[in-house]
Amino acid sequence: MKALSLFSGGLDSILATRLIVEQGIKVEGFYFRTVFWDSLKDRSKALLLGELARQAGCRLHVIDVSKDFFDIVRKPAHGYGKNLNPCIDCKIFLLKKAKEHMQKYRASFVVTGEVLDQRPMSQTYDIINMIEKKACLRGQIVRPLSAGFFEQSIPEKKGWVKPRDFVSIKGRTRTVQLDLAKSLGIKKFLNPTGGCLLTDKGFSKRVRYLMRATCDFNETNIEILKFGRFFRLPKGVRLVAGRNEDENSRLLRIKNSKDYYLYPEDMAGPVGIILGNPSHEDIETSAGIIARFSKPGKTKNRIIICKNSSRHLSERIVSEPASDTLLEKTRIK
Ligand code: SF4
């Protein structure tokens, strides 16, 4: 007998997985990553997840689903939460992804760390049942942390798992989980708030502007939105400007080769990445913004370098620092 666990690295999913493993069932843990809750090429997170999966007793598979997830963020059938978090559709999507891998790994059911009433939008009794139905996993999901509150799943009815070893937790309290973790020797887990940036007000605002713009809604652009100051230029393109050396070097590392980028010549200041296809006017406006956040020089004007690797472009722009009015008009906080 084998099960597939929707593994997030949070305490609930570790406990749920472990409670199944303790019954002698082999579990394949699946961590579905997107750019909205993980950074591009973040090796340290992958290593940490591997450690957490070992604690849970399962083998870990990390699968990138960012591309398919963009459609969910753009148009969630069940709407958004407080910010741009499409929680109901996200859960349906992740369960469907899990279902896709069930046959390949010969898993008979799915395990989740869901706890009834833990989240108001996506974890009420009716919503959990609706999500299960929409994911086409009727009766095939085992929830070892809230088992007693739901109709028995097929694995429970058929005796593949022993419900008496499960717990029945409800609500937002973490006491039972923490006690259980202690008794199972589980010491490490990810923060319960999970780090999904779609629940963050400021980040959601930036993503909304990016979705409305003509520029690509892709992984690299989303990653760029995690840093710096954000500007919406009058003709629709977006500018992201680093706030310090660390952000500047990150932006340079992650930018697309087709992106225009700017930085001040011979003085300290931000690196700016333009998202979208800028006109000459957009580049001049961006140079003004970069000049405004650069260290004052001997003269009022600054020399800003504008480059584009795929176009082999490198231009020196003599730029006057942007005015307060322009900054107020374009900056998105
Ligand atoms: S908070 Fe983010 S990761 Fe969690 S369910 Fe909602 S959209 Fe998905």
mmCIF file of C-alpha atoms and ligand atoms in Angstrom:
data_model
loop_
_atom_site.group_PDB
_atom_site.id
_atom_site.type_symbol
_atom_site.label_atom_id
_atom_site.label_comp_id
_atom_site.label_asym_id
_atom_site.label_seq_id
_atom_site.Cartn_x
_atom_site.Cartn_y
_atom_site.Cartn_z
ATOM 1 C CA MET A 1 0.000 0.000 0.000
ATOM 2 C CA LYS A 2 1.259 3.437 -0.926
ATOM 3 C CA ALA A 3 -0.019 6.973 -0.350
ATOM 4 C CA LEU A 4 0.819 10.327 -1.846
ATOM 5 C CA SER A 5 1.164 13.240 0.546
ATOM 6 C CA LEU A 6 0.604 16.887 -0.297
ATOM 7 C CA PHE A 7 3.749 17.992 1.491
ATOM 8 C CA SER A 8 4.283 21.676 2.263
ATOM 9 C CA GLY A 9 6.928 21.333 4.956
ATOM 10 C CA GLY A 10 4.572 22.928 7.495
ATOM 11 C CA LEU A 11 3.903 21.114 10.758
ATOM 12 C CA ASP A 12 0.444 19.887 9.723
ATOM 13 C CA SER A 13 1.626 18.188 6.560
ATOM 14 C CA ILE A 14 4.609 16.640 8.363
ATOM 15 C CA LEU A 15 2.367 15.236 11.106
ATOM 16 C CA ALA A 16 -0.279 13.951 8.681
ATOM 17 C CA THR A 17 2.402 12.188 6.622
ATOM 18 C CA ARG A 18 4.077 10.733 9.686
ATOM 19 C CA LEU A 19 0.781 9.396 11.079
ATOM 20 C CA ILE A 20 0.320 7.425 7.856
ATOM 21 C CA VAL A 21 3.960 6.283 7.757
ATOM 22 C CA GLU A 22 3.588 5.042 11.372
ATOM 23 C CA GLN A 23 0.917 2.641 10.091
ATOM 24 C CA GLY A 24 3.450 0.954 7.855
ATOM 25 C CA ILE A 25 2.287 2.661 4.667
ATOM 26 C CA LYS A 26 4.906 3.970 2.230
ATOM 27 C CA VAL A 27 4.355 7.651 1.455
ATOM 28 C CA GLU A 28 5.598 9.691 -1.499
ATOM 29 C CA GLY A 29 5.693 13.372 -0.482
ATOM 30 C CA PHE A 30 4.971 15.934 -3.182
ATOM 31 C CA TYR A 31 5.992 19.555 -2.777
ATOM 32 C CA PHE A 32 4.569 21.713 -5.540
ATOM 33 C CA ARG A 33 6.561 24.914 -5.851
ATOM 34 C CA THR A 34 5.636 28.181 -7.510
ATOM 35 C CA VAL A 35 7.457 31.490 -7.693
ATOM 36 C CA PHE A 36 4.756 32.914 -5.404
ATOM 37 C CA TRP A 37 6.008 31.014 -2.378
ATOM 38 C CA ASP A 38 9.568 30.104 -3.365
ATOM 39 C CA SER A 39 12.444 31.979 -4.877
ATOM 40 C CA LEU A 40 13.894 30.999 -8.212
ATOM 41 C CA LYS A 41 16.722 28.502 -7.875
ATOM 42 C CA ASP A 42 16.576 28.506 -4.071
ATOM 43 C CA ARG A 43 18.692 25.484 -3.260
ATOM 44 C CA SER A 44 18.636 26.019 0.496
ATOM 45 C CA LYS A 45 14.817 25.597 0.591
ATOM 46 C CA ALA A 46 15.073 22.352 -1.382
ATOM 47 C CA LEU A 47 17.673 21.037 1.071
ATOM 48 C CA LEU A 48 15.548 22.035 4.061
ATOM 49 C CA LEU A 49 12.477 20.352 2.575
ATOM 50 C CA GLY A 50 14.481 17.171 2.116
ATOM 51 C CA GLU A 51 15.346 17.245 5.816
ATOM 52 C CA LEU A 52 11.697 17.840 6.775
ATOM 53 C CA ALA A 53 10.548 14.955 4.576
ATOM 54 C CA ARG A 54 13.052 12.656 6.288
ATOM 55 C CA GLN A 55 11.493 13.609 9.644
ATOM 56 C CA ALA A 56 8.066 12.791 8.244
ATOM 57 C CA GLY A 57 9.366 9.479 6.926
ATOM 58 C CA CYS A 58 8.598 10.011 3.247
ATOM 59 C CA ARG A 59 10.510 10.397 0.007
ATOM 60 C CA LEU A 60 10.245 13.916 -1.411
ATOM 61 C CA HIS A 61 9.472 15.045 -4.940
ATOM 62 C CA VAL A 62 9.754 18.779 -5.674
ATOM 63 C CA ILE A 63 7.742 19.732 -8.745
ATOM 64 C CA ASP A 64 7.593 23.201 -10.287
ATOM 65 C CA VAL A 65 4.028 24.157 -11.223
ATOM 66 C CA SER A 66 4.473 27.926 -11.607
ATOM 67 C CA LYS A 67 3.500 28.086 -15.281
ATOM 68 C CA ASP A 68 0.150 26.326 -14.800
ATOM 69 C CA PHE A 69 -0.484 28.287 -11.617
ATOM 70 C CA PHE A 70 -0.357 31.654 -13.423
ATOM 71 C CA ASP A 71 -3.782 30.948 -14.952
ATOM 72 C CA ILE A 72 -5.197 30.358 -11.458
ATOM 73 C CA VAL A 73 -3.812 33.679 -10.218
ATOM 74 C CA ARG A 74 -5.119 35.491 -13.289
ATOM 75 C CA LYS A 75 -8.660 34.133 -13.153
ATOM 76 C CA PRO A 76 -9.599 32.119 -10.089
ATOM 77 C CA ALA A 77 -13.046 30.583 -10.548
ATOM 78 C CA HIS A 78 -13.762 30.940 -6.810
ATOM 79 C CA GLY A 79 -12.291 34.412 -6.375
ATOM 80 C CA TYR A 80 -9.540 35.823 -4.192
ATOM 81 C CA GLY A 81 -9.057 35.967 -0.451
ATOM 82 C CA LYS A 82 -8.132 39.227 1.279
ATOM 83 C CA ASN A 83 -5.377 39.941 -1.251
ATOM 84 C CA LEU A 84 -4.449 38.139 -4.475
ATOM 85 C CA ASN A 85 -4.569 34.693 -2.842
ATOM 86 C CA PRO A 86 -6.868 32.366 -4.785
ATOM 87 C CA CYS A 87 -6.921 29.810 -1.947
ATOM 88 C CA ILE A 88 -9.859 27.633 -3.031
ATOM 89 C CA ASP A 89 -8.650 27.299 -6.616
ATOM 90 C CA CYS A 90 -5.083 26.848 -5.385
ATOM 91 C CA LYS A 91 -6.115 23.855 -3.270
ATOM 92 C CA ILE A 92 -8.139 22.304 -6.088
ATOM 93 C CA PHE A 93 -5.173 22.851 -8.418
ATOM 94 C CA LEU A 94 -2.636 21.257 -6.047
ATOM 95 C CA LEU A 95 -4.870 18.247 -5.391
ATOM 96 C CA LYS A 96 -5.362 17.784 -9.128
ATOM 97 C CA LYS A 97 -1.588 17.891 -9.527
ATOM 98 C CA ALA A 98 -1.301 15.234 -6.817
ATOM 99 C CA LYS A 99 -3.899 13.101 -8.589
ATOM 100 C CA GLU A 100 -1.860 13.292 -11.811
ATOM 101 C CA HIS A 101 1.030 11.554 -10.016
ATOM 102 C CA MET A 102 -1.026 8.888 -8.204
ATOM 103 C CA GLN A 103 -1.019 6.357 -11.007
ATOM 104 C CA LYS A 104 2.697 6.712 -11.768
ATOM 105 C CA TYR A 105 3.613 6.092 -8.128
ATOM 106 C CA ARG A 106 0.848 3.515 -7.619
ATOM 107 C CA ALA A 107 -0.574 5.503 -4.730
ATOM 108 C CA SER A 108 -4.018 4.404 -3.539
ATOM 109 C CA PHE A 109 -4.933 7.639 -1.785
ATOM 110 C CA VAL A 110 -3.833 11.195 -0.959
ATOM 111 C CA VAL A 111 -2.878 12.454 2.509
ATOM 112 C CA THR A 112 -3.280 16.095 3.498
ATOM 113 C CA GLY A 113 -2.562 18.007 6.696
ATOM 114 C CA GLU A 114 -5.902 19.827 6.469
ATOM 115 C CA VAL A 115 -7.425 20.907 9.755
ATOM 116 C CA LEU A 116 -11.118 21.755 9.841
ATOM 117 C CA ASP A 117 -11.869 25.475 10.336
ATOM 118 C CA GLN A 118 -8.190 26.443 10.424
ATOM 119 C CA ARG A 119 -8.669 28.996 7.614
ATOM 120 C CA PRO A 120 -11.950 30.820 7.103
ATOM 121 C CA MET A 121 -11.830 30.865 3.302
ATOM 122 C CA SER A 122 -10.709 27.410 2.331
ATOM 123 C CA GLN A 123 -10.973 25.060 5.306
ATOM 124 C CA THR A 124 -14.595 25.026 6.382
ATOM 125 C CA TYR A 125 -16.461 21.697 6.185
ATOM 126 C CA ASP A 126 -18.419 22.568 3.040
ATOM 127 C CA ILE A 127 -15.457 24.110 1.228
ATOM 128 C CA ILE A 128 -13.152 21.175 1.995
ATOM 129 C CA ASN A 129 -15.774 18.772 0.612
ATOM 130 C CA MET A 130 -16.330 20.948 -2.434
ATOM 131 C CA ILE A 131 -12.565 21.123 -3.096
ATOM 132 C CA GLU A 132 -12.315 17.325 -2.820
ATOM 133 C CA LYS A 133 -15.138 16.910 -5.335
ATOM 134 C CA LYS A 134 -13.714 19.456 -7.807
ATOM 135 C CA ALA A 135 -10.312 17.778 -7.635
ATOM 136 C CA CYS A 136 -12.053 14.494 -8.607
ATOM 137 C CA LEU A 137 -10.721 12.786 -5.481
ATOM 138 C CA ARG A 138 -14.047 11.906 -3.838
ATOM 139 C CA GLY A 139 -13.346 9.584 -0.875
ATOM 140 C CA GLN A 140 -9.658 9.323 -1.762
ATOM 141 C CA ILE A 141 -8.298 11.938 0.662
ATOM 142 C CA VAL A 142 -7.250 10.965 4.187
ATOM 143 C CA ARG A 143 -6.943 13.794 6.714
ATOM 144 C CA PRO A 144 -5.243 12.293 9.768
ATOM 145 C CA LEU A 145 -5.436 15.574 11.734
ATOM 146 C CA SER A 146 -9.192 16.141 11.430
ATOM 147 C CA ALA A 147 -10.411 12.653 10.525
ATOM 148 C CA GLY A 148 -13.212 12.527 13.085
ATOM 149 C CA PHE A 149 -15.023 15.517 11.572
ATOM 150 C CA PHE A 150 -15.398 14.110 8.074
ATOM 151 C CA GLU A 151 -17.211 11.231 6.468
ATOM 152 C CA GLN A 152 -14.874 8.231 6.395
ATOM 153 C CA SER A 153 -12.685 8.053 3.302
ATOM 154 C CA ILE A 154 -12.383 4.891 1.191
ATOM 155 C CA PRO A 155 -9.030 3.920 2.823
ATOM 156 C CA GLU A 156 -10.667 4.248 6.257
ATOM 157 C CA LYS A 157 -13.769 2.258 5.262
ATOM 158 C CA LYS A 158 -11.702 -0.471 3.637
ATOM 159 C CA GLY A 159 -9.350 -0.725 6.614
ATOM 160 C CA TRP A 160 -6.228 0.310 4.676
ATOM 161 C CA VAL A 161 -5.601 2.868 7.428
ATOM 162 C CA LYS A 162 -6.557 2.765 11.103
ATOM 163 C CA PRO A 163 -8.572 5.869 12.034
ATOM 164 C CA ARG A 164 -8.045 5.174 15.734
ATOM 165 C CA ASP A 165 -4.455 6.357 15.351
ATOM 166 C CA PHE A 166 -5.578 9.700 13.926
ATOM 167 C CA VAL A 167 -6.481 12.868 15.816
ATOM 168 C CA SER A 168 -9.422 15.240 15.532
ATOM 169 C CA ILE A 169 -8.210 18.813 15.613
ATOM 170 C CA LYS A 170 -10.459 21.733 14.746
ATOM 171 C CA GLY A 171 -9.788 25.476 14.522
ATOM 172 C CA ARG A 172 -6.670 27.565 14.662
ATOM 173 C CA THR A 173 -5.144 26.211 17.848
ATOM 174 C CA ARG A 174 -1.694 24.639 17.496
ATOM 175 C CA THR A 175 -1.452 23.022 20.946
ATOM 176 C CA VAL A 176 -2.415 19.494 19.881
ATOM 177 C CA GLN A 177 -0.092 19.632 16.867
ATOM 178 C CA LEU A 178 2.833 20.825 18.992
ATOM 179 C CA ASP A 179 2.238 18.073 21.578
ATOM 180 C CA LEU A 180 1.984 15.479 18.839
ATOM 181 C CA ALA A 181 5.192 16.766 17.232
ATOM 182 C CA LYS A 182 6.957 16.438 20.566
ATOM 183 C CA SER A 183 5.785 12.877 21.048
ATOM 184 C CA LEU A 184 6.917 11.945 17.515
ATOM 185 C CA GLY A 185 10.275 13.699 17.892
ATOM 186 C CA ILE A 186 9.519 16.247 15.169
ATOM 187 C CA LYS A 187 11.541 19.358 15.865
ATOM 188 C CA LYS A 188 11.773 21.216 12.553
ATOM 189 C CA PHE A 189 9.015 22.554 10.326
ATOM 190 C CA LEU A 190 8.259 25.597 8.223
ATOM 191 C CA ASN A 191 6.317 28.554 9.565
ATOM 192 C CA PRO A 192 2.523 27.957 9.462
ATOM 193 C CA THR A 193 1.952 31.267 7.625
ATOM 194 C CA GLY A 194 3.811 29.520 4.817
ATOM 195 C CA GLY A 195 5.398 32.427 3.012
ATOM 196 C CA CYS A 196 2.812 32.616 0.222
ATOM 197 C CA LEU A 197 3.371 36.147 -1.076
ATOM 198 C CA LEU A 198 -0.101 36.272 -2.593
ATOM 199 C CA THR A 199 -1.407 36.947 0.921
ATOM 200 C CA ASP A 200 0.824 40.042 1.180
ATOM 201 C CA LYS A 201 -0.944 43.324 0.447
ATOM 202 C CA GLY A 202 2.005 45.178 -1.102
ATOM 203 C CA PHE A 203 3.169 42.271 -3.248
ATOM 204 C CA SER A 204 -0.399 41.581 -4.447
ATOM 205 C CA LYS A 205 -0.677 45.193 -5.539
ATOM 206 C CA ARG A 206 2.499 44.895 -7.624
ATOM 207 C CA VAL A 207 1.307 41.638 -9.208
ATOM 208 C CA ARG A 208 -2.043 43.259 -10.055
ATOM 209 C CA TYR A 209 -0.236 46.069 -11.887
ATOM 210 C CA LEU A 210 1.948 43.564 -13.692
ATOM 211 C CA MET A 211 -1.089 41.543 -14.780
ATOM 212 C CA ARG A 212 -2.681 44.690 -16.193
ATOM 213 C CA ALA A 213 0.468 45.726 -18.058
ATOM 214 C CA THR A 214 1.404 44.595 -21.518
ATOM 215 C CA CYS A 215 4.604 42.967 -20.240
ATOM 216 C CA ASP A 216 4.921 39.236 -19.684
ATOM 217 C CA PHE A 217 3.371 37.678 -16.622
ATOM 218 C CA ASN A 218 6.179 35.175 -16.110
ATOM 219 C CA GLU A 219 8.345 33.671 -13.379
ATOM 220 C CA THR A 220 11.264 36.054 -13.758
ATOM 221 C CA ASN A 221 9.059 39.142 -13.687
ATOM 222 C CA ILE A 222 7.272 37.875 -10.565
ATOM 223 C CA GLU A 223 10.647 37.236 -8.937
ATOM 224 C CA ILE A 224 11.755 40.790 -9.788
ATOM 225 C CA LEU A 225 8.619 42.167 -8.088
ATOM 226 C CA LYS A 226 9.843 40.765 -4.761
ATOM 227 C CA PHE A 227 12.541 43.438 -4.561
ATOM 228 C CA GLY A 228 13.056 47.149 -4.687
ATOM 229 C CA ARG A 229 10.853 50.155 -5.304
ATOM 230 C CA PHE A 230 8.103 49.727 -7.869
ATOM 231 C CA PHE A 231 7.017 52.347 -10.423
ATOM 232 C CA ARG A 232 4.202 52.381 -12.947
ATOM 233 C CA LEU A 233 5.301 54.577 -15.844
ATOM 234 C CA PRO A 234 2.694 56.635 -17.736
ATOM 235 C CA LYS A 235 2.610 54.423 -20.857
ATOM 236 C CA GLY A 236 2.125 51.120 -19.051
ATOM 237 C CA VAL A 237 5.609 49.687 -18.517
ATOM 238 C CA ARG A 238 6.866 49.000 -14.980
ATOM 239 C CA LEU A 239 10.200 49.890 -13.412
ATOM 240 C CA VAL A 240 11.710 48.112 -10.405
ATOM 241 C CA ALA A 241 14.650 49.903 -8.735
ATOM 242 C CA GLY A 242 16.888 48.246 -6.121
ATOM 243 C CA ARG A 243 17.100 49.819 -2.656
ATOM 244 C CA ASN A 244 20.564 48.609 -1.729
ATOM 245 C CA GLU A 245 23.581 46.712 -3.022
ATOM 246 C CA ASP A 246 22.079 43.330 -2.231
ATOM 247 C CA GLU A 247 18.857 44.067 -4.131
ATOM 248 C CA ASN A 248 20.851 45.546 -7.031
ATOM 249 C CA SER A 249 22.912 42.410 -7.469
ATOM 250 C CA ARG A 250 19.838 40.155 -7.122
ATOM 251 C CA LEU A 251 18.002 42.136 -9.781
ATOM 252 C CA LEU A 252 20.959 41.879 -12.157
ATOM 253 C CA ARG A 253 21.154 38.143 -11.524
ATOM 254 C CA ILE A 254 17.500 37.342 -12.167
ATOM 255 C CA LYS A 255 16.556 39.746 -14.994
ATOM 256 C CA ASN A 256 15.549 38.395 -18.413
ATOM 257 C CA SER A 257 18.183 38.841 -21.125
ATOM 258 C CA LYS A 258 15.654 40.885 -23.119
ATOM 259 C CA ASP A 259 15.022 43.350 -20.255
ATOM 260 C CA TYR A 260 16.278 46.914 -20.417
ATOM 261 C CA TYR A 261 18.238 47.790 -17.286
ATOM 262 C CA LEU A 262 19.786 50.985 -15.990
ATOM 263 C CA TYR A 263 22.327 52.095 -13.426
ATOM 264 C CA PRO A 264 24.227 55.305 -12.673
ATOM 265 C CA GLU A 265 27.708 55.679 -14.143
ATOM 266 C CA ASP A 266 30.541 56.186 -11.650
ATOM 267 C CA MET A 267 28.378 56.709 -8.577
ATOM 268 C CA ALA A 268 26.353 54.720 -6.077
ATOM 269 C CA GLY A 269 22.676 54.251 -6.872
ATOM 270 C CA PRO A 270 19.991 51.777 -7.814
ATOM 271 C CA VAL A 271 19.874 49.239 -10.594
ATOM 272 C CA GLY A 272 16.552 49.578 -12.419
ATOM 273 C CA ILE A 273 14.878 46.843 -14.450
ATOM 274 C CA ILE A 274 12.180 47.841 -16.921
ATOM 275 C CA LEU A 275 9.396 45.253 -17.242
ATOM 276 C CA GLY A 276 7.777 45.464 -20.651
ATOM 277 C CA ASN A 277 8.645 47.020 -23.955
ATOM 278 C CA PRO A 278 9.679 50.614 -23.243
ATOM 279 C CA SER A 279 9.476 53.538 -25.637
ATOM 280 C CA HIS A 280 12.335 56.037 -25.753
ATOM 281 C CA GLU A 281 10.260 58.253 -23.455
ATOM 282 C CA ASP A 282 9.846 55.391 -20.929
ATOM 283 C CA ILE A 283 13.636 54.876 -20.896
ATOM 284 C CA GLU A 284 14.214 58.599 -20.288
ATOM 285 C CA THR A 285 11.625 58.649 -17.473
ATOM 286 C CA SER A 286 13.249 55.549 -15.930
ATOM 287 C CA ALA A 287 16.688 57.180 -16.159
ATOM 288 C CA GLY A 288 15.278 60.201 -14.316
ATOM 289 C CA ILE A 289 13.992 57.962 -11.509
ATOM 290 C CA ILE A 290 17.331 56.132 -11.253
ATOM 291 C CA ALA A 291 19.104 59.527 -11.207
ATOM 292 C CA ARG A 292 16.818 60.699 -8.409
ATOM 293 C CA PHE A 293 17.839 57.805 -6.131
ATOM 294 C CA SER A 294 21.560 58.039 -6.995
ATOM 295 C CA LYS A 295 24.158 59.793 -4.833
ATOM 296 C CA PRO A 296 24.357 63.544 -5.584
ATOM 297 C CA GLY A 297 27.216 64.434 -7.929
ATOM 298 C CA LYS A 298 29.020 67.697 -8.660
ATOM 299 C CA THR A 299 26.365 68.667 -11.182
ATOM 300 C CA LYS A 300 22.594 68.363 -11.019
ATOM 301 C CA ASN A 301 22.435 65.965 -13.965
ATOM 302 C CA ARG A 302 23.645 62.373 -13.724
ATOM 303 C CA ILE A 303 24.929 59.981 -16.337
ATOM 304 C CA ILE A 304 22.735 56.881 -16.427
ATOM 305 C CA ILE A 305 23.726 53.804 -18.403
ATOM 306 C CA CYS A 306 20.914 51.920 -20.127
ATOM 307 C CA LYS A 307 21.627 48.425 -21.435
ATOM 308 C CA ASN A 308 19.830 45.593 -23.148
ATOM 309 C CA SER A 309 21.845 42.400 -23.578
ATOM 310 C CA SER A 310 19.743 40.758 -26.295
ATOM 311 C CA ARG A 311 19.807 43.956 -28.387
ATOM 312 C CA HIS A 312 23.517 44.581 -27.677
ATOM 313 C CA LEU A 313 22.503 48.046 -26.565
ATOM 314 C CA SER A 314 24.496 50.274 -24.233
ATOM 315 C CA GLU A 315 23.526 53.917 -24.077
ATOM 316 C CA ARG A 316 24.678 56.844 -21.898
ATOM 317 C CA ILE A 317 21.826 59.115 -20.919
ATOM 318 C CA VAL A 318 22.374 62.528 -19.355
ATOM 319 C CA SER A 319 19.456 62.696 -17.000
ATOM 320 C CA GLU A 320 17.908 65.215 -14.660
ATOM 321 C CA PRO A 321 16.650 63.610 -11.405
ATOM 322 C CA ALA A 322 12.894 62.970 -11.486
ATOM 323 C CA SER A 323 10.719 65.549 -9.745
ATOM 324 C CA ASP A 324 8.665 64.920 -6.584
ATOM 325 C CA THR A 325 5.494 65.138 -8.664
ATOM 326 C CA LEU A 326 6.650 62.427 -11.071
ATOM 327 C CA LEU A 327 7.662 60.161 -8.197
ATOM 328 C CA GLU A 328 4.312 60.637 -6.494
ATOM 329 C CA LYS A 329 2.489 59.863 -9.719
ATOM 330 C CA THR A 330 4.419 56.738 -10.615
ATOM 331 C CA ARG A 331 5.476 55.064 -7.385
ATOM 332 C CA ILE A 332 3.323 52.168 -6.176
ATOM 333 C CA LYS A 333 3.656 51.496 -2.461
HETATM 334 S S1 SF4 B 1 -2.229 31.052 0.927
HETATM 335 FE FE1 SF4 B 1 -1.250 30.825 -1.089
HETATM 336 S S2 SF4 B 1 -0.437 28.744 -1.083
HETATM 337 FE FE2 SF4 B 1 -1.924 28.854 0.573
HETATM 338 S S3 SF4 B 1 -3.820 28.154 -0.349
HETATM 339 FE FE3 SF4 B 1 -3.802 30.365 -0.512
HETATM 340 S S4 SF4 B 1 -2.947 30.787 -2.521
HETATM 341 FE FE4 SF4 B 1 -2.445 28.648 -2.048
#
